[in-house]
Amino acid sequence: MVTRYNIGGNVYEANDNRIQEALGRCYGIKKRPFCLCVNPPIEMYIARVNNVFIIKRMPGTGFKHNPECPSFEVPDELSGLGQVMGSAIQENIESGHTVLKLNFSLSKGATRKPNSGDSVEKGSVKADGSKLTIKGLLHYLWEQAGFNKWSPAMEHKRSWYVIRKYLSEAVENKLAKGNHLHSVIFIPETFNLEHKDDIVKRRLMALKQLNVTAGRNRNLMILIGEVKDLSKARFNYKMVIKHLPDYPIMLEDAFYDAVVRRFGNEIELWQSNNDDHLIVVGTFSVSTSGVAKFEELGFMNVTDNWIPYDNQDELHLLNELTKRKHHFIKSLRYNLPSTEPLATALLTHQGDDVTALYLCPSGSNEAYKSGIKGLMEESEIKSWFWDATESAMPELPASYQSLRKNA
């Protein structure tokens, strides 16, 4: 699908080299563009990021776009985003900034102990939506970067270089705890031995604020990276991040034990699926000796195509969707715990006739099954259901490839 916009009364395709000039004229007079993916067109707004104009969807309008439009967003009932949008995530269309409210700290006091992160699972059935957990922040940035979306054209086109590029773009124009988010997030660049010295210099520049203290508090930064190894060190434990081989992040013994208790499922999935990736998001500090240490963290499993998943049954479903050339969007939990029923994905290649995919993974209890069935009954979207506790995966809806052959 070619994305087209009405900008100032003229129609442009998204890749038109005249679009920046047209957006600049409209930005100056506060005239809004329209997305032409459906009829009637949908109003958008213009944000300015590093002197580049970007067309963005208006808050609350994502589900109104064509499912194959880049501005389409999974409906609230199919995603954890609906719980945090407008409270933990506040978009300002006038300034173009998004304010994020975080439930974790970006500074460390003298007596503060490391936290295993994401206390959501230990809490109530439904998590607080007023502030983003550290994993909720990762889900938000992953979705903003478009990595929960998949089409056959994306195959073999995702790498850490691509992941870092689009995550870095997703961070722009985001504010959190009075900071520009890009100034407190560190995403390692792709390691290259020939350019190691230059990479180290840029890393030192990016992390220099960690040497600054305010009174008794020490600044923290947020790391997003891929786990390469988690093992015992001479003292305590260490995590080695891919593309950051010479800069391990340390974990105190008690913190490591808490991480294994809280994220045992994620670690087990990573160890048992060799082609997949384990993404870590965590706040970290640097000691006076220059050693980095995690203060709070969360994990996210992703497939070999970098699509998030929560359990082995979801992984099997996503791999089947990919193999059969489906277009789909993976629903993300944000702050919702694994005990909260949620759609797994949304098939988007069927025009307006999209299909929500629901899964009861192995080990689901009756309350979870009942919750899934309730979501299906309440939603107006056509549904597909697999109860992995009772049967093998049923036949999937027709794929994009099959639909084209039969057209």
Short mmCIF file of C-alpha atoms in Angstrom, two decimals:
data_model
loop_
_atom_site.label_atom_id
_atom_site.label_comp_id
_atom_site.label_asym_id
_atom_site.label_seq_id
_atom_site.Cartn_x
_atom_site.Cartn_y
_atom_site.Cartn_z
CA MET A 1 0.00 0.00 0.00
CA VAL A 2 1.38 3.41 -1.03
CA THR A 3 0.89 6.01 1.71
CA ARG A 4 -0.55 9.28 0.35
CA TYR A 5 -1.24 12.57 2.10
CA ASN A 6 -3.18 15.74 1.33
CA ILE A 7 -0.82 18.55 2.38
CA GLY A 8 -2.02 22.08 1.85
CA GLY A 9 -4.50 20.96 -0.80
CA ASN A 10 -1.99 18.93 -2.83
CA VAL A 11 -1.51 15.15 -2.80
CA TYR A 12 1.92 13.67 -2.09
CA GLU A 13 3.21 10.14 -1.68
CA ALA A 14 5.22 9.52 1.49
CA ASN A 15 8.51 9.23 -0.42
CA ASP A 16 7.99 12.38 -2.53
CA ASN A 17 11.11 14.54 -2.31
CA ARG A 18 8.90 17.67 -2.23
CA ILE A 19 7.11 16.63 0.94
CA GLN A 20 9.47 18.37 3.39
CA GLU A 21 8.96 21.74 1.71
CA ALA A 22 5.19 21.27 1.71
CA LEU A 23 5.16 20.24 5.38
CA GLY A 24 7.34 23.22 6.29
CA ARG A 25 4.82 25.62 4.76
CA CYS A 26 1.90 23.99 6.63
CA TYR A 27 3.85 23.77 9.88
CA GLY A 28 4.46 27.54 9.85
CA ILE A 29 0.75 28.34 9.50
CA LYS A 30 -0.47 25.41 11.65
CA LYS A 31 -2.36 23.80 8.77
CA ARG A 32 -2.86 20.09 9.26
CA PRO A 33 -2.38 17.38 6.61
CA PHE A 34 -4.72 14.47 5.95
CA CYS A 35 -3.97 10.77 5.45
CA LEU A 36 -5.72 9.38 2.36
CA CYS A 37 -5.64 5.71 3.38
CA VAL A 38 -9.43 5.77 3.85
CA ASN A 39 -12.36 7.89 2.74
CA PRO A 40 -13.09 10.33 4.27
CA PRO A 41 -9.44 11.25 4.94
CA ILE A 42 -8.10 11.33 8.51
CA GLU A 43 -6.63 14.49 10.02
CA MET A 44 -2.96 14.27 11.04
CA TYR A 45 -0.50 16.72 12.60
CA ILE A 46 3.08 17.80 11.89
CA ALA A 47 5.96 17.39 14.34
CA ARG A 48 9.45 18.80 13.90
CA VAL A 49 12.33 16.51 14.94
CA ASN A 50 15.93 17.66 14.39
CA ASN A 51 14.72 20.09 11.71
CA VAL A 52 12.90 17.28 9.88
CA PHE A 53 9.11 17.46 9.56
CA ILE A 54 7.19 14.27 10.38
CA ILE A 55 3.51 13.51 9.81
CA LYS A 56 1.99 11.92 12.92
CA ARG A 57 -1.41 10.50 13.68
CA MET A 58 -3.72 12.43 15.98
CA PRO A 59 -4.14 10.87 19.45
CA GLY A 60 -6.90 8.28 19.56
CA THR A 61 -7.24 7.92 15.77
CA GLY A 62 -4.87 5.01 15.03
CA PHE A 63 -7.61 2.37 14.70
CA LYS A 64 -9.45 4.54 12.12
CA HIS A 65 -6.67 4.16 9.53
CA ASN A 66 -6.49 1.39 6.96
CA PRO A 67 -4.90 -1.66 8.64
CA GLU A 68 -2.01 -1.54 6.15
CA CYS A 69 -1.37 2.16 6.69
CA PRO A 70 1.78 2.96 8.75
CA SER A 71 -0.43 5.11 11.02
CA PHE A 72 -2.76 2.23 11.91
CA GLU A 73 -2.79 1.31 15.59
CA VAL A 74 -4.23 -1.79 17.24
CA PRO A 75 -7.63 -1.01 18.87
CA ASP A 76 -7.56 -0.47 22.63
CA GLU A 77 -9.24 -3.78 23.49
CA LEU A 78 -6.47 -5.71 21.69
CA SER A 79 -3.43 -4.04 23.29
CA GLY A 80 -2.04 -2.87 26.61
CA LEU A 81 -1.49 0.56 25.06
CA GLY A 82 -5.10 1.54 25.69
CA GLN A 83 -4.56 1.32 29.45
CA VAL A 84 -1.63 3.78 29.53
CA MET A 85 -2.44 6.17 26.66
CA GLY A 86 -3.59 9.53 27.99
CA SER A 87 -2.28 8.84 31.49
CA ALA A 88 1.24 7.40 31.42
CA ILE A 89 1.63 8.55 27.79
CA GLN A 90 0.47 12.09 27.04
CA GLU A 91 0.79 13.44 23.50
CA ASN A 92 0.87 17.21 22.93
CA ILE A 93 -0.03 17.91 19.31
CA GLU A 94 0.80 21.61 19.63
CA SER A 95 4.41 21.11 20.71
CA GLY A 96 4.86 17.73 19.01
CA HIS A 97 6.24 16.30 22.27
CA THR A 98 5.08 13.21 24.13
CA VAL A 99 5.39 13.19 27.92
CA LEU A 100 6.02 9.80 29.50
CA LYS A 101 5.34 9.17 33.18
CA LEU A 102 7.65 6.46 34.52
CA ASN A 103 7.22 4.34 37.63
CA PHE A 104 11.00 3.92 38.04
CA SER A 105 13.71 6.36 39.05
CA LEU A 106 16.46 7.97 36.93
CA SER A 107 18.59 8.76 39.97
CA LYS A 108 20.00 6.71 42.81
CA GLY A 109 20.21 7.76 46.44
CA ALA A 110 22.94 6.56 48.74
CA THR A 111 20.75 3.89 50.38
CA ARG A 112 18.64 2.79 47.42
CA LYS A 113 18.96 -0.92 46.61
CA PRO A 114 18.70 -2.44 43.10
CA ASN A 115 15.22 -3.47 42.00
CA SER A 116 14.45 -6.53 39.87
CA GLY A 117 12.04 -4.38 37.86
CA ASP A 118 8.45 -4.76 36.70
CA SER A 119 6.71 -5.54 39.95
CA VAL A 120 3.53 -5.83 37.87
CA GLU A 121 3.45 -9.64 38.03
CA LYS A 122 3.56 -9.55 41.83
CA GLY A 123 0.79 -7.02 42.15
CA SER A 124 -2.87 -6.87 41.30
CA VAL A 125 -4.51 -8.66 38.39
CA LYS A 126 -4.55 -5.41 36.44
CA ALA A 127 -1.53 -3.13 36.69
CA ASP A 128 -1.57 0.60 37.32
CA GLY A 129 -1.84 2.50 34.03
CA SER A 130 -0.86 5.91 35.41
CA LYS A 131 2.88 5.30 34.96
CA LEU A 132 4.92 3.12 32.62
CA THR A 133 6.89 0.22 34.04
CA ILE A 134 10.37 -0.22 32.63
CA LYS A 135 9.11 -3.03 30.36
CA GLY A 136 6.09 -0.90 29.45
CA LEU A 137 8.52 1.77 28.23
CA LEU A 138 10.32 -0.82 26.09
CA HIS A 139 7.00 -1.99 24.60
CA TYR A 140 6.07 1.62 23.79
CA LEU A 141 9.36 2.36 22.02
CA TRP A 142 9.27 -1.01 20.21
CA GLU A 143 5.79 -0.26 18.90
CA GLN A 144 6.69 3.33 18.00
CA ALA A 145 9.61 1.94 15.99
CA GLY A 146 7.24 -0.46 14.19
CA PHE A 147 8.93 -3.70 15.28
CA ASN A 148 5.68 -5.33 16.40
CA LYS A 149 4.49 -5.14 12.77
CA TRP A 150 5.35 -7.72 10.15
CA SER A 151 4.91 -8.21 6.43
CA PRO A 152 6.74 -10.66 4.11
CA ALA A 153 8.66 -7.72 2.59
CA MET A 154 10.50 -7.27 5.92
CA GLU A 155 12.15 -10.68 5.82
CA HIS A 156 15.97 -10.54 6.20
CA LYS A 157 15.85 -6.76 6.55
CA ARG A 158 16.09 -6.43 10.34
CA SER A 159 19.42 -6.34 12.15
CA TRP A 160 20.73 -4.60 15.26
CA TYR A 161 21.72 -1.66 13.04
CA VAL A 162 18.09 -1.32 11.90
CA ILE A 163 16.72 -1.90 15.42
CA ARG A 164 18.96 0.80 16.88
CA LYS A 165 18.21 3.28 14.09
CA TYR A 166 14.44 3.16 14.49
CA LEU A 167 14.47 2.93 18.29
CA SER A 168 16.64 6.06 18.32
CA GLU A 169 14.10 7.82 16.10
CA ALA A 170 11.25 6.65 18.37
CA VAL A 171 12.97 8.25 21.38
CA GLU A 172 13.05 11.71 19.79
CA ASN A 173 10.52 14.30 21.00
CA LYS A 174 9.78 12.21 24.12
CA LEU A 175 10.08 13.74 27.61
CA ALA A 176 10.38 11.87 30.91
CA LYS A 177 11.02 13.21 34.42
CA GLY A 178 12.00 16.57 33.00
CA ASN A 179 14.56 15.08 30.60
CA HIS A 180 14.61 14.65 26.84
CA LEU A 181 14.43 10.86 26.66
CA HIS A 182 17.22 10.65 24.06
CA SER A 183 19.64 12.15 26.61
CA VAL A 184 19.06 9.35 29.16
CA ILE A 185 18.77 6.31 26.88
CA PHE A 186 21.82 4.40 25.71
CA ILE A 187 21.45 1.94 22.80
CA PRO A 188 24.81 0.39 21.82
CA GLU A 189 25.83 0.93 18.22
CA THR A 190 26.75 -2.04 16.04
CA PHE A 191 30.21 -3.19 17.06
CA ASN A 192 32.96 -3.09 14.44
CA LEU A 193 36.48 -4.08 15.41
CA GLU A 194 38.07 -1.74 12.87
CA HIS A 195 36.24 1.24 14.41
CA LYS A 196 36.46 0.10 18.02
CA ASP A 197 38.34 3.18 19.26
CA ASP A 198 35.81 5.59 17.74
CA ILE A 199 32.91 3.55 19.14
CA VAL A 200 34.43 3.65 22.63
CA LYS A 201 34.91 7.44 22.39
CA ARG A 202 31.25 7.93 21.44
CA ARG A 203 30.16 5.64 24.26
CA LEU A 204 32.18 7.62 26.81
CA MET A 205 30.60 10.84 25.56
CA ALA A 206 27.10 9.35 25.78
CA LEU A 207 27.67 8.10 29.34
CA LYS A 208 29.54 11.12 30.72
CA GLN A 209 26.44 12.38 32.59
CA LEU A 210 26.65 9.29 34.80
CA ASN A 211 29.71 10.86 36.42
CA VAL A 212 27.61 13.81 37.58
CA THR A 213 26.04 13.74 41.04
CA ALA A 214 23.34 16.04 42.40
CA GLY A 215 23.75 16.24 46.17
CA ARG A 216 23.66 12.65 47.43
CA ASN A 217 21.98 11.30 44.28
CA ARG A 218 23.74 9.69 41.33
CA ASN A 219 22.33 9.94 37.81
CA LEU A 220 21.08 6.81 36.07
CA MET A 221 20.62 6.03 32.38
CA ILE A 222 18.41 3.52 30.56
CA LEU A 223 20.08 0.78 28.52
CA ILE A 224 18.33 -1.08 25.71
CA GLY A 225 20.39 -3.93 24.31
CA GLU A 226 20.50 -7.60 23.34
CA VAL A 227 21.75 -10.05 25.97
CA LYS A 228 24.73 -12.14 24.91
CA ASP A 229 25.60 -13.77 28.22
CA LEU A 230 24.52 -13.75 31.85
CA SER A 231 27.02 -15.50 34.11
CA LYS A 232 28.93 -15.60 37.37
CA ALA A 233 31.81 -13.10 37.71
CA ARG A 234 34.66 -13.19 40.23
CA PHE A 235 32.35 -11.34 42.57
CA ASN A 236 28.61 -11.06 41.92
CA TYR A 237 27.27 -11.60 38.35
CA LYS A 238 27.71 -9.87 35.01
CA MET A 239 25.67 -9.41 31.85
CA VAL A 240 27.43 -9.07 28.51
CA ILE A 241 25.49 -7.10 25.90
CA LYS A 242 25.90 -7.86 22.20
CA HIS A 243 27.73 -5.02 20.46
CA LEU A 244 29.08 -3.99 23.87
CA PRO A 245 31.59 -6.80 24.44
CA ASP A 246 34.13 -4.79 26.45
CA TYR A 247 31.62 -3.20 28.84
CA PRO A 248 29.80 -5.77 31.01
CA ILE A 249 27.02 -4.63 33.34
CA MET A 250 27.28 -5.99 36.87
CA LEU A 251 24.50 -7.44 39.04
CA GLU A 252 24.82 -7.88 42.79
CA ASP A 253 24.18 -11.41 44.09
CA ALA A 254 20.82 -10.62 45.70
CA PHE A 255 19.71 -8.65 42.64
CA TYR A 256 20.66 -11.52 40.33
CA ASP A 257 18.65 -13.96 42.45
CA ALA A 258 15.62 -11.64 42.29
CA VAL A 259 16.00 -11.30 38.50
CA VAL A 260 16.08 -15.09 38.04
CA ARG A 261 12.97 -15.50 40.21
CA ARG A 262 11.06 -12.76 38.39
CA PHE A 263 12.24 -13.46 34.83
CA GLY A 264 12.88 -17.19 34.94
CA ASN A 265 10.41 -17.82 32.07
CA GLU A 266 12.04 -15.20 29.81
CA ILE A 267 15.53 -16.57 30.50
CA GLU A 268 14.38 -20.15 29.90
CA LEU A 269 12.76 -19.22 26.57
CA TRP A 270 15.94 -17.46 25.46
CA GLN A 271 18.11 -20.44 26.38
CA SER A 272 15.84 -22.92 24.57
CA ASN A 273 15.39 -20.99 21.28
CA ASN A 274 18.79 -20.45 19.72
CA ASP A 275 17.67 -18.23 16.84
CA ASP A 276 15.76 -15.78 19.01
CA HIS A 277 16.93 -12.73 20.97
CA LEU A 278 16.58 -11.58 24.57
CA ILE A 279 16.23 -7.81 24.89
CA VAL A 280 17.11 -6.14 28.18
CA VAL A 281 15.93 -2.72 29.29
CA GLY A 282 17.36 -1.43 32.52
CA THR A 283 18.53 1.56 34.48
CA PHE A 284 22.22 1.50 35.35
CA SER A 285 24.81 3.55 37.19
CA VAL A 286 28.60 3.80 36.89
CA SER A 287 30.81 3.64 39.98
CA THR A 288 33.77 5.95 40.62
CA SER A 289 35.99 3.14 39.29
CA GLY A 290 34.07 3.15 35.99
CA VAL A 291 32.17 -0.14 36.49
CA ALA A 292 28.53 -0.21 35.27
CA LYS A 293 25.86 -1.77 37.49
CA PHE A 294 22.17 -2.44 36.90
CA GLU A 295 19.70 -0.81 39.30
CA GLU A 296 16.45 -2.07 37.73
CA LEU A 297 15.73 -4.13 34.63
CA GLY A 298 13.22 -6.03 32.54
CA PHE A 299 13.48 -8.59 29.74
CA MET A 300 11.59 -9.09 26.48
CA ASN A 301 11.85 -12.17 24.24
CA VAL A 302 11.76 -11.54 20.49
CA THR A 303 11.78 -13.92 17.53
CA ASP A 304 14.57 -14.12 14.98
CA ASN A 305 12.58 -11.38 13.17
CA TRP A 306 12.62 -9.24 16.36
CA ILE A 307 8.87 -9.65 17.04
CA PRO A 308 8.04 -9.82 20.79
CA TYR A 309 6.47 -12.94 22.28
CA ASP A 310 5.54 -14.09 25.79
CA ASN A 311 5.59 -17.90 25.70
CA GLN A 312 6.39 -20.96 23.56
CA ASP A 313 2.88 -21.18 22.09
CA GLU A 314 2.99 -17.55 20.97
CA LEU A 315 6.38 -18.20 19.39
CA HIS A 316 4.94 -21.15 17.46
CA LEU A 317 1.99 -19.05 16.27
CA LEU A 318 4.18 -16.11 15.19
CA ASN A 319 6.56 -18.42 13.32
CA GLU A 320 3.62 -20.01 11.49
CA LEU A 321 2.23 -16.58 10.57
CA THR A 322 5.63 -15.54 9.24
CA LYS A 323 6.16 -18.79 7.31
CA ARG A 324 2.73 -18.51 5.68
CA LYS A 325 3.38 -14.93 4.50
CA HIS A 326 0.84 -13.20 6.73
CA HIS A 327 0.78 -9.47 7.46
CA PHE A 328 0.18 -8.92 11.17
CA ILE A 329 0.65 -6.70 14.21
CA LYS A 330 1.71 -8.27 17.50
CA SER A 331 -0.23 -6.97 20.50
CA LEU A 332 2.01 -5.77 23.34
CA ARG A 333 1.15 -5.87 27.04
CA TYR A 334 2.82 -2.66 28.25
CA ASN A 335 1.93 -2.69 31.99
CA LEU A 336 -0.46 -5.65 31.86
CA PRO A 337 0.70 -8.83 33.64
CA SER A 338 0.71 -12.21 31.92
CA THR A 339 -2.39 -13.17 33.91
CA GLU A 340 -4.45 -10.50 32.13
CA PRO A 341 -6.22 -11.85 28.99
CA LEU A 342 -5.13 -10.13 25.76
CA ALA A 343 -5.25 -10.73 22.01
CA THR A 344 -2.00 -12.11 20.59
CA ALA A 345 -2.00 -10.43 17.18
CA LEU A 346 -4.11 -8.79 14.49
CA LEU A 347 -4.04 -9.94 10.86
CA THR A 348 -4.02 -6.83 8.66
CA HIS A 349 -3.83 -7.98 5.04
CA GLN A 350 -7.56 -8.54 4.60
CA GLY A 351 -8.57 -4.92 4.00
CA ASP A 352 -11.26 -3.77 6.41
CA ASP A 353 -11.98 -7.39 7.33
CA VAL A 354 -9.14 -7.78 9.87
CA THR A 355 -8.92 -10.76 12.22
CA ALA A 356 -7.87 -10.75 15.88
CA LEU A 357 -5.95 -13.84 16.99
CA TYR A 358 -6.53 -15.09 20.54
CA LEU A 359 -4.47 -17.73 22.31
CA CYS A 360 -4.81 -19.56 25.62
CA PRO A 361 -1.24 -20.79 26.16
CA SER A 362 -0.37 -24.10 27.80
CA GLY A 363 -0.93 -23.86 31.53
CA SER A 364 -3.76 -21.29 31.30
CA ASN A 365 -6.36 -21.55 34.04
CA GLU A 366 -10.12 -21.34 33.63
CA ALA A 367 -10.20 -17.66 34.63
CA TYR A 368 -7.81 -16.80 31.77
CA LYS A 369 -9.83 -18.84 29.27
CA SER A 370 -13.03 -17.16 30.41
CA GLY A 371 -11.38 -13.75 30.08
CA ILE A 372 -10.26 -14.47 26.50
CA LYS A 373 -13.76 -15.59 25.52
CA GLY A 374 -15.16 -12.42 27.10
CA LEU A 375 -12.81 -10.26 25.01
CA MET A 376 -13.89 -12.07 21.85
CA GLU A 377 -17.57 -11.57 22.64
CA GLU A 378 -17.16 -7.87 23.42
CA SER A 379 -15.07 -7.01 20.35
CA GLU A 380 -16.64 -6.24 16.99
CA ILE A 381 -13.53 -7.56 15.23
CA LYS A 382 -13.64 -11.02 13.68
CA SER A 383 -11.70 -13.51 15.83
CA TRP A 384 -9.65 -16.71 15.61
CA PHE A 385 -9.09 -18.81 18.74
CA TRP A 386 -6.58 -21.46 19.82
CA ASP A 387 -6.76 -23.17 23.19
CA ALA A 388 -3.27 -24.67 23.42
CA THR A 389 -4.22 -26.42 26.67
CA GLU A 390 -6.55 -28.72 24.76
CA SER A 391 -5.56 -28.99 21.10
CA ALA A 392 -3.01 -28.38 18.38
CA MET A 393 -3.16 -25.08 16.51
CA PRO A 394 -6.25 -24.88 14.26
CA GLU A 395 -6.15 -23.79 10.64
CA LEU A 396 -5.12 -20.16 10.21
CA PRO A 397 -7.10 -17.67 8.07
CA ALA A 398 -6.05 -17.31 4.43
CA SER A 399 -2.66 -15.65 4.00
CA TYR A 400 -1.88 -12.58 1.93
CA GLN A 401 -0.21 -14.80 -0.65
CA SER A 402 -3.31 -17.01 -0.92
CA LEU A 403 -5.62 -14.02 -1.21
CA ARG A 404 -3.55 -12.59 -4.09
CA LYS A 405 -3.58 -15.92 -5.93
CA ASN A 406 -7.37 -16.12 -5.63
CA ALA A 407 -7.98 -12.46 -6.55
#
